[in-house]
Coordinates of N, CA, C and O in Angstrom, one line a residue:
V29 N -18.2 100.4 15.9 CA -18.5 100.3 14.5 C -17.9 101.6 13.8 O -17.8 102.6 14.4
Q30 N -17.3 101.3 12.6 CA -16.8 102.4 11.8 C -17.7 102.8 10.7 O -18.3 101.9 10.1
L31 N -17.9 104.1 10.5 CA -18.8 104.5 9.4 C -18.1 105.3 8.4 O -17.2 106.2 8.7
Q32 N -18.4 105.1 7.1 CA -17.8 105.7 6.0 C -18.9 106.3 5.1 O -19.5 105.5 4.4
A33 N -19.0 107.6 5.1 CA -20.0 108.3 4.2 C -19.4 108.6 2.9 O -18.2 108.9 2.7
S34 N -20.3 108.5 1.9 CA -19.8 108.8 0.5 C -21.0 109.3 -0.3 O -22.2 109.2 0.1
G35 N -20.7 109.8 -1.5 CA -21.8 110.2 -2.4 C -22.0 111.7 -2.5 O -22.9 112.1 -3.3
G36 N -21.4 112.5 -1.7 CA -21.5 113.9 -1.8 C -21.0 114.5 -3.1 O -20.3 113.8 -3.9
G37 N -21.3 115.7 -3.4 CA -20.9 116.4 -4.6 C -21.6 117.7 -4.8 O -22.3 118.2 -3.9
S38 N -21.4 118.2 -6.0 CA -22.0 119.5 -6.4 C -23.1 119.3 -7.4 O -22.9 118.6 -8.4
V39 N -24.3 119.8 -7.1 CA -25.4 119.6 -7.9 C -26.1 121.0 -8.1 O -25.8 121.9 -7.4
Q40 N -27.1 121.0 -9.0 CA -27.9 122.2 -9.3 C -29.2 122.1 -8.5 O -29.7 121.0 -8.1
D41 N -29.7 123.3 -8.2 CA -31.0 123.4 -7.6 C -32.1 122.4 -8.3 O -32.2 122.5 -9.5
G42 N -32.7 121.6 -7.5 CA -33.7 120.7 -8.0 C -33.2 119.3 -8.4 O -34.0 118.4 -8.7
D43 N -31.9 119.1 -8.4 CA -31.3 117.8 -8.7 C -31.4 116.8 -7.6 O -31.7 117.2 -6.5
S44 N -31.1 115.6 -7.9 CA -31.1 114.5 -6.9 C -29.7 114.0 -6.7 O -28.8 114.1 -7.5
L45 N -29.5 113.4 -5.5 CA -28.2 112.9 -5.1 C -28.5 111.8 -4.0 O -29.5 111.9 -3.3
R46 N -27.7 110.7 -4.0 CA -27.9 109.7 -3.0 C -26.6 109.6 -2.2 O -25.5 109.3 -2.8
L47 N -26.7 109.7 -0.9 CA -25.6 109.5 0.0 C -25.6 108.1 0.5 O -26.7 107.5 0.7
S48 N -24.5 107.5 0.7 CA -24.3 106.2 1.3 C -23.4 106.3 2.5 O -22.6 107.1 2.6
C49 N -23.7 105.4 3.5 CA -22.9 105.3 4.7 C -22.7 103.8 4.9 O -23.6 103.1 5.3
A50 N -21.4 103.3 4.7 CA -21.1 101.9 4.9 C -20.5 101.7 6.3 O -19.7 102.5 6.8
A51 N -21.0 100.7 7.0 CA -20.6 100.4 8.3 C -19.7 99.1 8.3 O -19.9 98.2 7.5
S52 N -18.7 99.1 9.2 CA -17.9 98.0 9.4 C -17.5 97.8 10.8 O -17.5 98.8 11.6
G53 N -17.0 96.7 11.2 CA -16.5 96.4 12.5 C -17.6 96.2 13.6 O -17.3 96.3 14.8
G54 N -18.8 96.0 13.2 CA -19.9 95.7 14.1 C -21.1 95.0 13.4 O -21.0 94.8 12.2
T55 N -22.1 94.7 14.2 CA -23.3 94.1 13.6 C -24.2 95.2 13.3 O -24.9 95.7 14.1
F56 N -24.2 95.5 12.0 CA -25.0 96.6 11.5 C -26.4 96.6 11.9 O -27.0 97.6 12.3
S57 N -27.0 95.4 11.9 CA -28.5 95.3 12.2 C -28.8 95.6 13.7 O -29.9 95.7 14.1
A58 N -27.7 95.8 14.5 CA -27.9 96.1 15.9 C -27.9 97.6 16.2 O -28.0 98.0 17.3
Y59 N -27.7 98.4 15.1 CA -27.6 99.8 15.3 C -28.7 100.6 14.6 O -29.2 100.3 13.6
D60 N -29.1 101.6 15.3 CA -30.0 102.6 14.8 C -29.2 103.7 14.1 O -28.2 104.1 14.6
M61 N -29.7 104.1 12.9 CA -28.8 105.0 12.1 C -29.5 106.3 11.9 O -30.7 106.4 11.9
A62 N -28.7 107.3 11.6 CA -29.2 108.7 11.3 C -28.3 109.4 10.4 O -27.1 109.1 10.3
W63 N -28.8 110.5 9.8 CA -28.1 111.5 9.1 C -28.2 112.8 9.7 O -29.4 113.2 10.1
F64 N -27.1 113.5 9.9 CA -27.2 114.9 10.3 C -26.4 115.7 9.3 O -25.7 115.2 8.4
R65 N -26.6 117.0 9.4 CA -25.8 117.9 8.5 C -25.4 119.2 9.2 O -26.0 119.6 10.2
Q66 N -24.3 119.8 8.7 CA -23.8 121.0 9.3 C -23.4 121.9 8.2 O -22.5 121.6 7.5
A67 N -24.0 123.1 8.2 CA -23.6 124.1 7.2 C -22.6 125.1 7.9 O -22.6 125.1 9.1
P68 N -21.8 125.8 7.1 CA -20.8 126.7 7.7 C -21.5 127.7 8.7 O -22.5 128.4 8.3
G69 N -20.9 127.8 9.9 CA -21.4 128.8 10.8 C -22.6 128.4 11.6 O -23.2 129.1 12.3
K70 N -23.1 127.1 11.3 CA -24.3 126.7 11.9 C -24.1 125.4 12.7 O -23.1 124.7 12.6
E71 N -25.0 125.1 13.6 CA -24.9 123.9 14.4 C -25.3 122.7 13.6 O -26.1 122.8 12.6
R72 N -24.8 121.6 14.0 CA -25.2 120.3 13.4 C -26.7 120.1 13.6 O -27.2 120.2 14.7
E73 N -27.4 119.7 12.5 CA -28.9 119.5 12.7 C -29.3 118.1 12.1 O -28.7 117.6 11.2
F74 N -30.3 117.6 12.7 CA -30.9 116.3 12.4 C -31.5 116.4 11.0 O -32.2 117.4 10.6
V75 N -31.3 115.3 10.2 CA -31.9 115.2 8.9 C -32.9 114.0 8.9 O -34.1 114.2 8.5
A76 N -32.5 112.9 9.3 CA -33.3 111.7 9.2 C -32.8 110.6 10.1 O -31.6 110.5 10.4
A77 N -33.6 109.7 10.5 CA -33.2 108.5 11.3 C -34.0 107.3 10.9 O -35.2 107.4 10.5
V78 N -33.4 106.1 11.1 CA -34.1 104.9 10.8 C -33.7 103.9 11.9 O -32.5 103.6 12.0
P79 N -34.6 103.3 12.7 CA -34.2 102.3 13.7 C -33.7 101.0 13.0 O -33.8 100.8 11.8
R80 N -33.1 100.2 13.8 CA -32.4 99.0 13.3 C -33.3 98.1 12.5 O -32.7 97.5 11.6
N81 N -34.6 98.0 12.8 CA -35.4 97.1 12.0 C -35.9 97.7 10.7 O -36.6 97.1 9.9
G82 N -35.7 99.0 10.6 CA -36.1 99.7 9.4 C -37.6 99.9 9.2 O -38.1 100.4 8.2
A83 N -38.4 99.6 10.2 CA -39.8 99.6 10.2 C -40.4 101.0 10.2 O -41.4 101.3 9.6
S84 N -39.6 101.9 10.8 CA -40.1 103.3 10.9 C -39.0 104.2 10.3 O -37.8 103.9 10.3
K85 N -39.4 105.4 9.8 CA -38.4 106.3 9.3 C -38.8 107.7 9.8 O -40.0 108.0 9.8
F86 N -37.9 108.5 10.1 CA -38.2 109.9 10.7 C -37.3 110.9 9.9 O -36.2 110.7 9.6
H87 N -38.0 112.0 9.5 CA -37.3 113.0 8.7 C -37.6 114.4 9.3 O -38.7 114.6 9.8
A88 N -36.6 115.2 9.2 CA -36.8 116.6 9.7 C -37.8 117.3 8.8 O -38.0 117.0 7.6
D89 N -38.6 118.2 9.3 CA -39.6 118.9 8.6 C -39.0 119.6 7.3 O -39.6 119.7 6.3
S90 N -37.7 120.1 7.4 CA -37.1 120.8 6.4 C -36.8 119.9 5.1 O -36.6 120.4 4.0
V91 N -36.8 118.6 5.3 CA -36.5 117.7 4.2 C -37.7 116.7 3.9 O -37.6 116.0 2.9
K92 N -38.7 116.8 4.7 CA -39.8 115.8 4.6 C -40.4 116.0 3.2 O -40.7 117.1 2.7
G93 N -40.6 114.9 2.5 CA -41.2 114.9 1.2 C -40.2 115.0 0.1 O -40.5 114.9 -1.1
R94 N -38.9 115.4 0.4 CA -37.8 115.5 -0.5 C -36.7 114.5 -0.3 O -36.2 113.9 -1.3
F95 N -36.4 114.2 0.9 CA -35.3 113.2 1.3 C -36.0 112.0 1.8 O -37.0 112.0 2.5
T96 N -35.3 110.9 1.6 CA -35.7 109.6 2.2 C -34.5 108.8 2.7 O -33.6 108.6 2.0
I97 N -34.6 108.4 4.0 CA -33.6 107.5 4.5 C -34.0 106.1 4.4 O -35.2 105.8 4.4
S98 N -33.1 105.2 4.1 CA -33.3 103.8 4.0 C -32.1 103.0 4.4 O -31.0 103.6 4.6
R99 N -32.2 101.8 4.6 CA -31.1 100.9 5.0 C -31.2 99.6 4.4 O -32.3 99.1 4.2
E100 N -30.0 99.0 4.2 CA -29.9 97.6 3.7 C -29.0 96.9 4.6 O -27.8 97.0 4.5
N101 N -29.6 96.2 5.6 CA -28.8 95.5 6.6 C -27.9 94.4 5.9 O -26.8 94.2 6.4
A102 N -28.3 93.8 4.8 CA -27.5 92.8 4.2 C -26.2 93.4 3.6 O -25.2 92.7 3.4
K103 N -26.3 94.7 3.3 CA -25.1 95.4 2.8 C -24.4 96.3 3.8 O -23.5 97.1 3.4
N104 N -24.9 96.3 5.0 CA -24.3 97.2 6.1 C -24.3 98.6 5.7 O -23.3 99.3 6.0
T105 N -25.3 99.1 5.0 CA -25.3 100.4 4.5 C -26.7 101.1 4.8 O -27.7 100.5 4.7
V106 N -26.5 102.4 5.1 CA -27.7 103.3 5.2 C -27.6 104.4 4.1 O -26.4 104.8 3.8
Y107 N -28.7 104.8 3.5 CA -28.7 105.7 2.4 C -29.5 107.0 2.8 O -30.4 106.9 3.6
L108 N -29.2 108.0 2.1 CA -30.1 109.2 2.1 C -30.3 109.6 0.7 O -29.4 110.1 0.0
Q109 N -31.5 109.4 0.2 CA -31.9 109.8 -1.2 C -32.4 111.3 -1.1 O -33.3 111.6 -0.4
M110 N -31.7 112.2 -1.8 CA -32.0 113.6 -1.7 C -32.6 114.0 -3.1 O -31.9 114.0 -4.1
N111 N -33.9 114.3 -3.1 CA -34.6 114.7 -4.3 C -34.9 116.2 -4.2 O -35.1 116.7 -3.0
R112 N -35.1 116.8 -5.3 CA -35.5 118.3 -5.3 C -34.7 119.1 -4.3 O -35.2 119.8 -3.5
S113 N -33.4 118.9 -4.5 CA -32.4 119.6 -3.6 C -32.5 121.1 -3.7 O -32.9 121.6 -4.8
K114 N -32.2 121.8 -2.7 CA -32.2 123.3 -2.6 C -30.9 123.8 -2.2 O -30.1 123.1 -1.5
P115 N -30.6 125.1 -2.5 CA -29.3 125.6 -2.0 C -29.2 125.6 -0.5 O -28.0 125.4 0.0
E116 N -30.2 125.7 0.2 CA -30.2 125.6 1.7 C -29.9 124.2 2.2 O -29.6 124.0 3.4
D117 N -29.8 123.2 1.3 CA -29.4 121.9 1.7 C -27.8 121.7 1.7 O -27.3 120.7 2.1
T118 N -27.2 122.8 1.3 CA -25.7 122.8 1.2 C -25.1 122.6 2.6 O -25.5 123.4 3.5
A119 N -24.3 121.6 2.8 CA -23.8 121.3 4.2 C -22.8 120.1 4.0 O -22.8 119.4 3.0
V120 N -22.2 119.8 5.1 CA -21.5 118.5 5.3 C -22.4 117.6 5.9 O -23.0 117.9 7.0
Y121 N -22.6 116.4 5.3 CA -23.6 115.4 5.8 C -22.8 114.3 6.5 O -21.8 113.8 6.0
F122 N -23.3 114.0 7.7 CA -22.7 113.0 8.6 C -23.7 111.9 8.8 O -24.8 112.1 9.1
C123 N -23.2 110.6 8.8 CA -24.0 109.5 9.3 C -23.6 109.2 10.7 O -22.4 109.5 11.1
A124 N -24.5 108.7 11.5 CA -24.3 108.4 12.9 C -25.0 107.1 13.3 O -26.0 106.7 12.6
A125 N -24.5 106.5 14.3 CA -25.1 105.2 14.8 C -25.1 105.2 16.3 O -24.3 105.8 17.0
T126 N -26.1 104.4 16.8 CA -26.2 104.1 18.2 C -26.8 102.7 18.4 O -27.6 102.3 17.5
N127 N -26.5 102.1 19.4 CA -27.1 100.8 19.7 C -28.1 100.9 20.8 O -28.6 99.8 21.3
I128 N -28.4 102.1 21.2 CA -29.5 102.3 22.2 C -30.4 103.4 21.7 O -30.0 104.6 21.7
W129 N -31.6 103.0 21.2 CA -32.5 104.0 20.7 C -33.0 104.9 21.8 O -33.4 104.5 22.9
K130 N -33.0 106.2 21.5 CA -33.4 107.2 22.6 C -34.6 108.0 22.0 O -34.7 108.3 20.8
T131 N -35.4 108.5 23.0 CA -36.5 109.3 22.5 C -35.9 110.7 21.9 O -36.6 111.3 21.1
A132 N -34.8 111.0 22.4 CA -34.1 112.3 21.8 C -33.3 111.9 20.6 O -32.2 112.4 20.4
F133 N -33.8 111.1 19.7 CA -33.1 110.6 18.6 C -32.8 111.7 17.6 O -31.9 111.5 16.7
M134 N -33.4 112.9 17.7 CA -33.1 114.0 16.8 C -31.9 114.9 17.3 O -31.6 115.9 16.6
T135 N -31.3 114.5 18.4 CA -30.2 115.3 18.9 C -28.9 114.5 18.7 O -28.9 113.3 18.8
S136 N -27.9 115.2 18.4 CA -26.6 114.6 18.0 C -26.0 113.8 19.2 O -25.3 112.8 18.9
H137 N -26.2 114.2 20.4 CA -25.6 113.5 21.5 C -26.2 112.2 21.8 O -25.8 111.4 22.7
S138 N -27.3 111.8 21.1 CA -27.9 110.5 21.2 C -27.1 109.4 20.4 O -27.5 108.2 20.5
Y139 N -26.1 109.8 19.7 CA -25.4 108.9 18.8 C -23.9 108.8 19.3 O -23.3 109.7 19.6
D140 N -23.4 107.5 19.2 CA -22.1 107.3 19.7 C -21.0 107.2 18.7 O -19.8 107.3 19.0
Y141 N -21.4 106.9 17.4 CA -20.5 106.7 16.4 C -20.8 107.6 15.2 O -22.0 107.8 14.8
W142 N -19.8 108.1 14.6 CA -19.9 109.1 13.5 C -19.0 108.8 12.4 O -17.9 108.4 12.6
G143 N -19.5 109.1 11.2 CA -18.7 109.0 10.0 C -18.0 110.3 9.8 O -18.2 111.3 10.6
Q144 N -17.1 110.4 8.8 CA -16.3 111.6 8.6 C -16.9 112.7 7.9 O -16.4 113.8 7.9
G145 N -18.1 112.5 7.3 CA -18.8 113.6 6.6 C -18.5 113.6 5.1 O -17.4 113.3 4.7
T146 N -19.5 114.0 4.4 CA -19.4 114.2 2.9 C -20.1 115.5 2.5 O -21.2 115.8 3.0
Q147 N -19.4 116.3 1.7 CA -19.9 117.6 1.4 C -20.9 117.5 0.3 O -20.7 116.9 -0.8
V148 N -22.0 118.2 0.5 CA -23.0 118.4 -0.5 C -23.2 119.9 -0.8 O -23.4 120.7 0.1
T149 N -23.1 120.3 -2.0 CA -23.2 121.7 -2.4 C -24.3 121.8 -3.5 O -24.2 121.1 -4.5
V150 N -25.3 122.6 -3.2 CA -26.4 122.8 -4.2 C -26.4 124.2 -4.6 O -26.5 125.1 -3.9
S151 N -26.2 124.4 -5.9 CA -26.1 125.7 -6.5 C -27.4 126.1 -7.2 O -28.1 125.3 -7.8
S152 N -27.7 127.4 -7.1 CA -28.9 127.9 -7.7 C -28.7 128.3 -9.1 O -27.6 128.4 -9.6

């Protein structure tokens, strides 16, 4: 499956932004999806994940209550709604996919397919 992330940009502290990740070349409903981010000089970190049926959603503590992951299987797309953004949210955001859900779903090596990343910059 190929993943294409979009929707990044530059916003002000407290603004909202919605990232999208469009999948192609596979059966989207067969994949568990996630968002990760990587800030300059830092390791890639988990942001959120949603299993293939969308029944559960998982968010990192750092974004809980501000960000929401969702998916639309009919559109082969996963979203990350970012509300009340903060300067520390500045990073390149990556979407990722796997067809085998793992208990270590918050680690990057649990995902087999990655998008190219989209830059999000939050200014104070």
